[in-house]
mmCIF file of C-alpha atoms in Angstrom:
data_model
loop_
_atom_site.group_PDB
_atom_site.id
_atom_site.type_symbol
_atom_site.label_atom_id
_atom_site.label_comp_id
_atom_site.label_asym_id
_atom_site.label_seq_id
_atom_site.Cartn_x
_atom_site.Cartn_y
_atom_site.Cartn_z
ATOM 1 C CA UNK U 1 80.990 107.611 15.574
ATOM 2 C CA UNK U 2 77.851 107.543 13.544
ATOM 3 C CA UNK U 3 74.136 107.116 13.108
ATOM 4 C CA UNK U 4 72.677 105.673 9.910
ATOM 5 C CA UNK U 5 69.067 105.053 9.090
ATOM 6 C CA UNK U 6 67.900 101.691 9.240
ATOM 7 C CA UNK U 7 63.676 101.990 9.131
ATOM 8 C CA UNK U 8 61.019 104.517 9.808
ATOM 9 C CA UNK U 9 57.685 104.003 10.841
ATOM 10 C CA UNK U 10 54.666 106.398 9.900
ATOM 11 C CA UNK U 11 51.673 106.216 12.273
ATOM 12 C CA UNK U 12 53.420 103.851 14.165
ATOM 13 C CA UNK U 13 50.425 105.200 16.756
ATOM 14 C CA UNK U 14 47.160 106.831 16.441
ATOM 15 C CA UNK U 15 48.651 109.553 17.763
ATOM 16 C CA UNK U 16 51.752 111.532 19.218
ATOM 17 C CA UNK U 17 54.391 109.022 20.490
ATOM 18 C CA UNK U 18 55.682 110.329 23.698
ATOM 19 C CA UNK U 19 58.181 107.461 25.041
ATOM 20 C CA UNK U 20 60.652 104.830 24.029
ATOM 21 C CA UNK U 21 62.701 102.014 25.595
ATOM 22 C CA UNK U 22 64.528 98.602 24.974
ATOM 23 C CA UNK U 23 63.344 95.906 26.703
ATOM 24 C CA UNK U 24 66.287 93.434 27.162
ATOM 25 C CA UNK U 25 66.582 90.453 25.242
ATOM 26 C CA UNK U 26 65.590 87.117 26.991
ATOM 27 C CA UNK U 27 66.579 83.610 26.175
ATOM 28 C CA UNK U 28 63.222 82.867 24.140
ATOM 29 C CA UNK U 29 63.368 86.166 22.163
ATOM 30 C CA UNK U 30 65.824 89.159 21.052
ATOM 31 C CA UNK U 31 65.514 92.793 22.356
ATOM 32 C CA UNK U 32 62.402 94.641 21.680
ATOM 33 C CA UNK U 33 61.145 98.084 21.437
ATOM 34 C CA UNK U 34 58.936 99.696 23.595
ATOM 35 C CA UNK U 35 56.544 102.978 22.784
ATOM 36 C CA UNK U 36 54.125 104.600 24.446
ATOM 37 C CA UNK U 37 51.832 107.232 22.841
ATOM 38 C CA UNK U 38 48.933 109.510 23.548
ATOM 39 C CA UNK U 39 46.669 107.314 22.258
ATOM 40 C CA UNK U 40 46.573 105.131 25.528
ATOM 41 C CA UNK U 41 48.292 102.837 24.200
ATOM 42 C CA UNK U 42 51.838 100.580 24.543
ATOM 43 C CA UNK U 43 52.913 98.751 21.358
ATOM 44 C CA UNK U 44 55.752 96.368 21.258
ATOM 45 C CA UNK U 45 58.275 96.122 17.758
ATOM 46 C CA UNK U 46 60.897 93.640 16.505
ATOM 47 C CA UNK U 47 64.190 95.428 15.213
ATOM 48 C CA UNK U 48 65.275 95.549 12.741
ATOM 49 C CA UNK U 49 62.244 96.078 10.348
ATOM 50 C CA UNK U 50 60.285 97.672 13.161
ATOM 51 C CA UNK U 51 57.433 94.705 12.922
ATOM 52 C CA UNK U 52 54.309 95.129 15.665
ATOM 53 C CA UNK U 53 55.080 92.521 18.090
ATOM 54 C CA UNK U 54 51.784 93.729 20.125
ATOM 55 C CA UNK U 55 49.391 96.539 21.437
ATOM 56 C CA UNK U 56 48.938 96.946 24.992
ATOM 57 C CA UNK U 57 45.434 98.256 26.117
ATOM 58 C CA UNK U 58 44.583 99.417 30.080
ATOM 59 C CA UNK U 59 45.175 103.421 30.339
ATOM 60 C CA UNK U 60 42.261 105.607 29.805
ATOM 61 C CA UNK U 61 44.811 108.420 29.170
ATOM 62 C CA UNK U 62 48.212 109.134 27.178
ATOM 63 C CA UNK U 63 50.688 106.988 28.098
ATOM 64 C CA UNK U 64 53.824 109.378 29.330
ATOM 65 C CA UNK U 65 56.367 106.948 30.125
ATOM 66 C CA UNK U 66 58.008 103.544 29.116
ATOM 67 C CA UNK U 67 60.410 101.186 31.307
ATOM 68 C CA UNK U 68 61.574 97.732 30.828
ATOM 69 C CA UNK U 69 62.674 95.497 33.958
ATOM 70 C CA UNK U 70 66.563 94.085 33.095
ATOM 71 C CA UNK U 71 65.447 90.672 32.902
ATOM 72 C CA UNK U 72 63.145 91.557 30.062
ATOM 73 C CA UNK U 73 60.224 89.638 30.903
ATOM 74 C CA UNK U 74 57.733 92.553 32.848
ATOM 75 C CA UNK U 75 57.799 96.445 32.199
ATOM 76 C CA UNK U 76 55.880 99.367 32.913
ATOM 77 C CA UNK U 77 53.875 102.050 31.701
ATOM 78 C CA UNK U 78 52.539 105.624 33.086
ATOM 79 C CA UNK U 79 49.803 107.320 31.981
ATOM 80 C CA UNK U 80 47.875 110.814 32.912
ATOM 81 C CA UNK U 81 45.030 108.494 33.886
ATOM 82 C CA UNK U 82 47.749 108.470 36.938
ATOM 83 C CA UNK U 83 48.244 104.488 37.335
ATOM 84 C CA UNK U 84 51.467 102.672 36.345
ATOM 85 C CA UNK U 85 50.609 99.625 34.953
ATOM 86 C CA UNK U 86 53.347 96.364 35.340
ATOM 87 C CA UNK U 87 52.617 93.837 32.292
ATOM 88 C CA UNK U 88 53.809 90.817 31.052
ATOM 89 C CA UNK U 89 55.731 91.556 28.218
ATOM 90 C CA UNK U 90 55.081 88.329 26.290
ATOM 91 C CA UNK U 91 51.427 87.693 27.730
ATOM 92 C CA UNK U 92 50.389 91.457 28.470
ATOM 93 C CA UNK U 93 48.761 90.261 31.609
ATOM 94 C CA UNK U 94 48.684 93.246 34.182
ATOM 95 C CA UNK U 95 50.906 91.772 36.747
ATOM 96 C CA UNK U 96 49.996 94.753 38.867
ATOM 97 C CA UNK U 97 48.416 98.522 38.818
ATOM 98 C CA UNK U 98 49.880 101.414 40.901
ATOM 99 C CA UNK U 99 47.647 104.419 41.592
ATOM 100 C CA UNK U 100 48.667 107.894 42.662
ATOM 101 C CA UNK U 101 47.230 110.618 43.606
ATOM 102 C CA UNK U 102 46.511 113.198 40.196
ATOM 103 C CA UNK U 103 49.565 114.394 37.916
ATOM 104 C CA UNK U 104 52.217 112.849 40.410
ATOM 105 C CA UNK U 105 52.910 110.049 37.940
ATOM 106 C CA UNK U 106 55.392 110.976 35.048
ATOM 107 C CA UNK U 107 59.046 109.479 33.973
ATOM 108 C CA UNK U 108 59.349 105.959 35.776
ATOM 109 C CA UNK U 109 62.863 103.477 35.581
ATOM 110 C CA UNK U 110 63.834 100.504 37.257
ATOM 111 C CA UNK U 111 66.915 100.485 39.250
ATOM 112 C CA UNK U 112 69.574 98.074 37.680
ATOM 113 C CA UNK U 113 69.432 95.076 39.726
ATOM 114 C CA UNK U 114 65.361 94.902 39.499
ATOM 115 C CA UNK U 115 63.909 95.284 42.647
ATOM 116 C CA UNK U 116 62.744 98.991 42.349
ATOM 117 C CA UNK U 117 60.737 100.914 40.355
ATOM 118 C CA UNK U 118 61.348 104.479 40.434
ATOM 119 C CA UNK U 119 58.429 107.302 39.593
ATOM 120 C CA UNK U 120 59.167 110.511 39.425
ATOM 121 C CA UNK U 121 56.132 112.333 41.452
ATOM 122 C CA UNK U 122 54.757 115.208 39.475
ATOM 123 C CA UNK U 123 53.330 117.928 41.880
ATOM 124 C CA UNK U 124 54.138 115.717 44.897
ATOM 125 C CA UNK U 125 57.803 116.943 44.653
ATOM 126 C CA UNK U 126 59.113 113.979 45.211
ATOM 127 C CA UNK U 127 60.244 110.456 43.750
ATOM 128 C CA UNK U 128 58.347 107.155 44.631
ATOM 129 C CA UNK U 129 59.912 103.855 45.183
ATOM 130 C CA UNK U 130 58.340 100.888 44.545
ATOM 131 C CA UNK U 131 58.943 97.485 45.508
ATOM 132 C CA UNK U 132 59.310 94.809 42.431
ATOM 133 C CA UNK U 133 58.901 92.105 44.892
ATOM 134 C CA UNK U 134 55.565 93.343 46.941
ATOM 135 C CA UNK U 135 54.425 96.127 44.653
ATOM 136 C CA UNK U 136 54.685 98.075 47.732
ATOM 137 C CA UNK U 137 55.990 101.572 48.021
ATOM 138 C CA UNK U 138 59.271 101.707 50.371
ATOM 139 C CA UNK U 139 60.151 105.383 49.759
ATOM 140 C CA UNK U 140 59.028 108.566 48.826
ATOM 141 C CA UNK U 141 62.249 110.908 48.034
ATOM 142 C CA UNK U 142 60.517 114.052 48.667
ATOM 143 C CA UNK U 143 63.118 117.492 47.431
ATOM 144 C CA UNK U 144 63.514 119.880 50.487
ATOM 145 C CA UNK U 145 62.030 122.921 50.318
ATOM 146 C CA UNK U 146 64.740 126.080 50.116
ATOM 147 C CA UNK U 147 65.789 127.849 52.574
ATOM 148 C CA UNK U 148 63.622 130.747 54.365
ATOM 149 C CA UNK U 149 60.442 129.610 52.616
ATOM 150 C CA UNK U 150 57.353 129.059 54.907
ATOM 151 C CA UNK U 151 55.713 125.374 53.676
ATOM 152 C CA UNK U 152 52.574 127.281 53.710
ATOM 153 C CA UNK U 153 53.862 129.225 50.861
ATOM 154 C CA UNK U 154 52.254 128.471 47.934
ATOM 155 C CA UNK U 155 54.412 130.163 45.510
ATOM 156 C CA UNK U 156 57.013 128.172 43.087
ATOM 157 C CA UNK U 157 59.027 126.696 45.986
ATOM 158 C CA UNK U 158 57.480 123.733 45.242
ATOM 159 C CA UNK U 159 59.831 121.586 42.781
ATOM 160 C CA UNK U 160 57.377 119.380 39.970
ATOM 161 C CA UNK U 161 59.505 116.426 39.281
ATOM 162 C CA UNK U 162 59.036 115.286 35.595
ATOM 163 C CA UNK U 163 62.003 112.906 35.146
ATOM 164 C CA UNK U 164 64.699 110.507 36.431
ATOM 165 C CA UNK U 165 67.600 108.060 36.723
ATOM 166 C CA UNK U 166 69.077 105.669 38.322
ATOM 167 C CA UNK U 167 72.851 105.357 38.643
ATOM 168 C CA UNK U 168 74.656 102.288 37.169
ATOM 169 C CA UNK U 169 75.532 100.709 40.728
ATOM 170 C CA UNK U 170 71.482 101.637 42.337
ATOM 171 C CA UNK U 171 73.045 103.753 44.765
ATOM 172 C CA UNK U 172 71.700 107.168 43.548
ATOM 173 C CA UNK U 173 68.957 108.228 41.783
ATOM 174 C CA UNK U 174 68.626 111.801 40.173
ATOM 175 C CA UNK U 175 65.470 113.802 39.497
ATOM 176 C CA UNK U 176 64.769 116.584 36.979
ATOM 177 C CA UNK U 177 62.134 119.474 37.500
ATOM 178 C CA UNK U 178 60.252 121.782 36.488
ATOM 179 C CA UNK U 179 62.215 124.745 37.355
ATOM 180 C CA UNK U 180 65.685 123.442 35.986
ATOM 181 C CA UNK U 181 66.473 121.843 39.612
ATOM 182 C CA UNK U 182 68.446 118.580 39.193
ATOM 183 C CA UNK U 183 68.263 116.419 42.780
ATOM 184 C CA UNK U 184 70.767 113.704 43.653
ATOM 185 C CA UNK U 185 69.235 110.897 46.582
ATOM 186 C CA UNK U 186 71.180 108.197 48.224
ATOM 187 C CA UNK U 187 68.621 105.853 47.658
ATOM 188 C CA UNK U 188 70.475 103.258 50.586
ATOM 189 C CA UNK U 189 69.804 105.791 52.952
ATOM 190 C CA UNK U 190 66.486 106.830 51.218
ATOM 191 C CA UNK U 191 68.346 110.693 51.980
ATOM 192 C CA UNK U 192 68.458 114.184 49.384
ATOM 193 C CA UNK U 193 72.153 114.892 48.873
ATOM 194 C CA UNK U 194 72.374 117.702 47.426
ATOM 195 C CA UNK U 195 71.172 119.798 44.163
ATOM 196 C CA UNK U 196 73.336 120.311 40.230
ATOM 197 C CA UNK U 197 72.774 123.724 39.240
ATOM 198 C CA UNK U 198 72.757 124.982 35.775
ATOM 199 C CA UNK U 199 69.440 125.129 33.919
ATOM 200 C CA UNK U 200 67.176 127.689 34.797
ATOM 201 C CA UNK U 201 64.025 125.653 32.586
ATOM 202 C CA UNK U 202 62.331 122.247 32.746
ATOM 203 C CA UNK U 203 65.309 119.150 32.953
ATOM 204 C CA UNK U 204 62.626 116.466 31.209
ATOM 205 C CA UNK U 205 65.351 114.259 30.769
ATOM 206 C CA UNK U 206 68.394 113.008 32.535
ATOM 207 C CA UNK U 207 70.878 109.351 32.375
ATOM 208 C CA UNK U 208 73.735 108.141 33.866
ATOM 209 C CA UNK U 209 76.899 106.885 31.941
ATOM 210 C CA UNK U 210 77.110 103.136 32.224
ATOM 211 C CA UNK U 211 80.865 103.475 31.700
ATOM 212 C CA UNK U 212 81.642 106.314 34.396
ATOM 213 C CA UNK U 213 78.903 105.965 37.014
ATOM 214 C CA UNK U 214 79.105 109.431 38.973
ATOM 215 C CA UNK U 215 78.962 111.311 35.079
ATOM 216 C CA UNK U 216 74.995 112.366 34.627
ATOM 217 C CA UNK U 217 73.787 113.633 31.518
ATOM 218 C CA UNK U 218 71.101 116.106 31.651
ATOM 219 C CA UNK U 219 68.643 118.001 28.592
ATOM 220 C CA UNK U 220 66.830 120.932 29.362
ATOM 221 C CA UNK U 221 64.235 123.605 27.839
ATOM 222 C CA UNK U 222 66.702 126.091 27.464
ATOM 223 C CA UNK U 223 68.116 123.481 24.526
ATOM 224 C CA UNK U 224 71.133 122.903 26.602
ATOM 225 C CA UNK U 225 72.781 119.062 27.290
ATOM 226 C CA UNK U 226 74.884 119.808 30.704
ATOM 227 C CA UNK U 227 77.077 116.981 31.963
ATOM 228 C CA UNK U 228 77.794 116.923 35.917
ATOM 229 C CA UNK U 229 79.793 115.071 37.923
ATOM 230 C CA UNK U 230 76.864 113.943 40.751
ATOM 231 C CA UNK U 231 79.209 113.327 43.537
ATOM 232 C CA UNK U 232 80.945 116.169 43.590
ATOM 233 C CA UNK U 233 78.125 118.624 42.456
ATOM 234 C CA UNK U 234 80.146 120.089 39.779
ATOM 235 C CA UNK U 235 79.099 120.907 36.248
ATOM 236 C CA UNK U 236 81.703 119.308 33.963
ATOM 237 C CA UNK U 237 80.082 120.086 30.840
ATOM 238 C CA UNK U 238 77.687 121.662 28.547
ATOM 239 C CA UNK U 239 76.604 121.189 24.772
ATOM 240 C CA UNK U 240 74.230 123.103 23.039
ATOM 241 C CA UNK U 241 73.234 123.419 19.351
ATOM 242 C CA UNK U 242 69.769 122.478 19.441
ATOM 243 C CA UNK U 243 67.266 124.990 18.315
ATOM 244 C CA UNK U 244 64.349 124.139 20.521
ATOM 245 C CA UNK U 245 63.383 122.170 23.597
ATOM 246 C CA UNK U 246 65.775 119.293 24.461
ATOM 247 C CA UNK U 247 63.140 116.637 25.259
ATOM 248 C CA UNK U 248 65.046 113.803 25.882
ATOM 249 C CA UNK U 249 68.487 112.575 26.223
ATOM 250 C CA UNK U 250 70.452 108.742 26.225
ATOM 251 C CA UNK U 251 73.940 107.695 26.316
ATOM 252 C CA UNK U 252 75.371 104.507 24.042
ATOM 253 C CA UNK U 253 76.231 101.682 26.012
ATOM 254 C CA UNK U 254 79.793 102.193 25.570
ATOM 255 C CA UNK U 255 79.940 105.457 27.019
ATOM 256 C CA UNK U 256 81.364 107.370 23.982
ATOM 257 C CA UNK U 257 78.284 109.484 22.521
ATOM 258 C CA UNK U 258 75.486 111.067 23.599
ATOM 259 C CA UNK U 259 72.186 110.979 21.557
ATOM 260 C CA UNK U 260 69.171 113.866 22.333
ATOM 261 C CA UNK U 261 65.459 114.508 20.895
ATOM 262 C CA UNK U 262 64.375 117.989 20.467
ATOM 263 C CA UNK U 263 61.506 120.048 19.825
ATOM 264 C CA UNK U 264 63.726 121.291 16.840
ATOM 265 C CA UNK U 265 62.238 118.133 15.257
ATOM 266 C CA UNK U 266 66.015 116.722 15.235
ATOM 267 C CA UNK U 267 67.999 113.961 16.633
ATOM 268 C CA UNK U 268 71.918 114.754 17.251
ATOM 269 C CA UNK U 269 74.796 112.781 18.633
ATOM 270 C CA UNK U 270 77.660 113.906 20.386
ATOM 271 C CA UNK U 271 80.691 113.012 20.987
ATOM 272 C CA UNK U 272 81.249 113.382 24.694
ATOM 273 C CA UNK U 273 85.391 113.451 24.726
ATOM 274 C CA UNK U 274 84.627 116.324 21.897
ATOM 275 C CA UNK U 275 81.532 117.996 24.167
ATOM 276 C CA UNK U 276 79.805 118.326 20.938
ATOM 277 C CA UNK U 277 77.162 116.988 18.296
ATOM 278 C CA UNK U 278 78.515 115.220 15.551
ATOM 279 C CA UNK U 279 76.096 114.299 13.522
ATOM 280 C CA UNK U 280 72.139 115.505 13.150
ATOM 281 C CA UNK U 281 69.207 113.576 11.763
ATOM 282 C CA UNK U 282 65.958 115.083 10.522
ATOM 283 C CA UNK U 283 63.675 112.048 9.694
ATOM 284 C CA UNK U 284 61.098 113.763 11.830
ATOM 285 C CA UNK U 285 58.333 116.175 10.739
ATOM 286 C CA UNK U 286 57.648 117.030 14.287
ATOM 287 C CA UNK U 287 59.446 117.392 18.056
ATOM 288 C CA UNK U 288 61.347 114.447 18.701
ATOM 289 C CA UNK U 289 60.126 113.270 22.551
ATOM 290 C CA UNK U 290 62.063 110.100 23.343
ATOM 291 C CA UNK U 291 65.811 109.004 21.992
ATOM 292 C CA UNK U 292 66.980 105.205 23.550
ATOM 293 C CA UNK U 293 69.821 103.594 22.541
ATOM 294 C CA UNK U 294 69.565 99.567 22.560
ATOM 295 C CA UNK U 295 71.571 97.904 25.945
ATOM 296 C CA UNK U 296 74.112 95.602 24.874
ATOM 297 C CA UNK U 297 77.451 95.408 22.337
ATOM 298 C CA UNK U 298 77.025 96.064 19.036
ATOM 299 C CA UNK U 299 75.593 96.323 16.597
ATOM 300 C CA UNK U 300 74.661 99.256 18.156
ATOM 301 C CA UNK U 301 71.144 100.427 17.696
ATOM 302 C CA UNK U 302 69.324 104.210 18.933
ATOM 303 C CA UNK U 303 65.546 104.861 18.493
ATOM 304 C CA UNK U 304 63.420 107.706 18.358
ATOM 305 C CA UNK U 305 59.762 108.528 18.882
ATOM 306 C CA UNK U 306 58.134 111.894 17.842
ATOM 307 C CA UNK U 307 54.753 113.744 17.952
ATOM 308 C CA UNK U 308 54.410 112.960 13.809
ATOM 309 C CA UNK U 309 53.094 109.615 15.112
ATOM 310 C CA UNK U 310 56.506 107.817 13.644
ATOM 311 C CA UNK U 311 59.249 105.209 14.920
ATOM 312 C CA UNK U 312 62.860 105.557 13.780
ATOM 313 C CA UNK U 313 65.332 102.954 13.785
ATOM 314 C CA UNK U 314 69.360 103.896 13.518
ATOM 315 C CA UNK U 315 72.468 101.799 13.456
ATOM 316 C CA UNK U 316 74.875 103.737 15.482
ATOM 317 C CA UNK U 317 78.729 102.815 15.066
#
């Protein structure tokens, strides 16, 4: 397996890009790319040559997160204005605007069959679940508090949720925080399951395999990649070799590699069979915050999105 350059984009934003994702192809048009950046706003590009298909306006703040519906025709974006704003992704009419309460909006992903949009909650400690049907919310996930701490306590017993996933069937979703806690839900049940232990810093990223669907892939501060197995609570895995930060983390639609962004400025893949990185790519000047491999056969495609303000476009085979 391999990644080769395809195109870079310099000040593909005004300023730092923070997020990435594919919106799915739809009969009218192929797959697109999706970025969001601290300059408030969304922009839309056309692989392969990376050509602006659109700029989204509506945040007053940096936009945080990116997610496309699987139909491809509405996706989201959060901001630290804290809304989540649903568009049109061929019109960019609002379709509709979420508000929560102050830094509880950050990572947001629809389930896999489309009628839920997942947000993970910030300082609320919890994971929202919105509707796609009634833009109503039909569960908050909230993380229990440990054991023997008082819930007037206002020390760090309180988890921050800055990321998560949905598994490939919709049946669990998995949150990252701020203190390295990873937190499995049964989302049919709306009930916690249990917790993955293993990093001890900030999990700002985490995906399930779409080939094996209990396997979850996890990146972490303390530059480790950690694979568990989220039934069973066991860690099956870990990779390290970044230098920094692992910011973000993606798995190719056939299952076989792994790709990360790091605040070593880096992209690597791994090879999961080998639990380690194959290949590293340094097209960035600065930390690398999103990595997204396209959905779909091949040709296989990954992105990447960094803080230098630039796009990158790989083949990966």
């Amino acid at each position: 397996m391999k990644l080769a350059g395809l195109k870079s984009i310099d000040d593909a934003h005004d300023e730092s890009v923070w997020a990435v994702t594919w919106v799915p192809a739809t009969d009218s048009r192929p797959a697109l790319l999706l970025t969001g950046s601290l300059d408030e706003t969304v922009r839309l590009w056309q692989p392969d040559e990376l050509i602006n298909r659109g700029k989204m306006t509506g945040h007053c703040l940096g936009v945080a997160s990116v997610a496309a519906h699987p139909s491809g025709r509405i996706a989201a974006s959060a901001s630290l204005d804290s809304f989540v704003r649903i568009f049109d992704v061929d019109t960019n009419n609002t379709v509709a605007s979420l508000e929560a309460p102050p830094s509880e909006v950050w990572q947001l992903r629809f389930n896999p069959q489309g009628t839920m949009l997942a947000v993970a909650g910030g300082g609320s400690a919890s994971i929202k679940v919105w509707d796609t049907a009634t833009w109503d919310i039909v569960a908050t996930l909230s993380i229990p508090r440990p054991e023997g701490t008082k819930p007037t306590d206002k020390s760090s017993s309180k988890k921050f949720v800055l990321s998560v996933a949905w598994s490939p069937d919709g049946r669990r979703i998995a949150c990252g925080s701020m203190d390295g806690t990873v937190s499995v839900f049964d989302t049919d049940r709306a009930k916690f399951l249990h917790h993955l232990e293993g990093h001890f810093m900030p999990v700002r990223s985490l995906v399930f395999s779409p080939v094996e669907p209990r396997l979850l892939f996890t990146g972490s501060d303390d530059a480790h990649v950690h694979m568990y197995d989220a039934e069973g609570k066991t860690l099956v895995g870990a990779m390290s070799g970044h230098a920094g930060w692992v910011l973000s983390v993606d798995v190719s639609t056939d299952g076989a590699a792994v790709a990360t962004g790091s605040s070593d400025r880096t992209v690597r893949l791994w090879d999961i069979s080998m639990r380690g990185a194959v290949q590293t790519m340094s097209n960035h000047t600065d930390q690398v915050w999103g990595v997204a491999f396209r959905p779909g056969g091949m040709p296989g495609r990954l992105a990447s999105v960094s803080d230098d303000k630039s796009i990158s476009l790989y083949d990966y085979s």
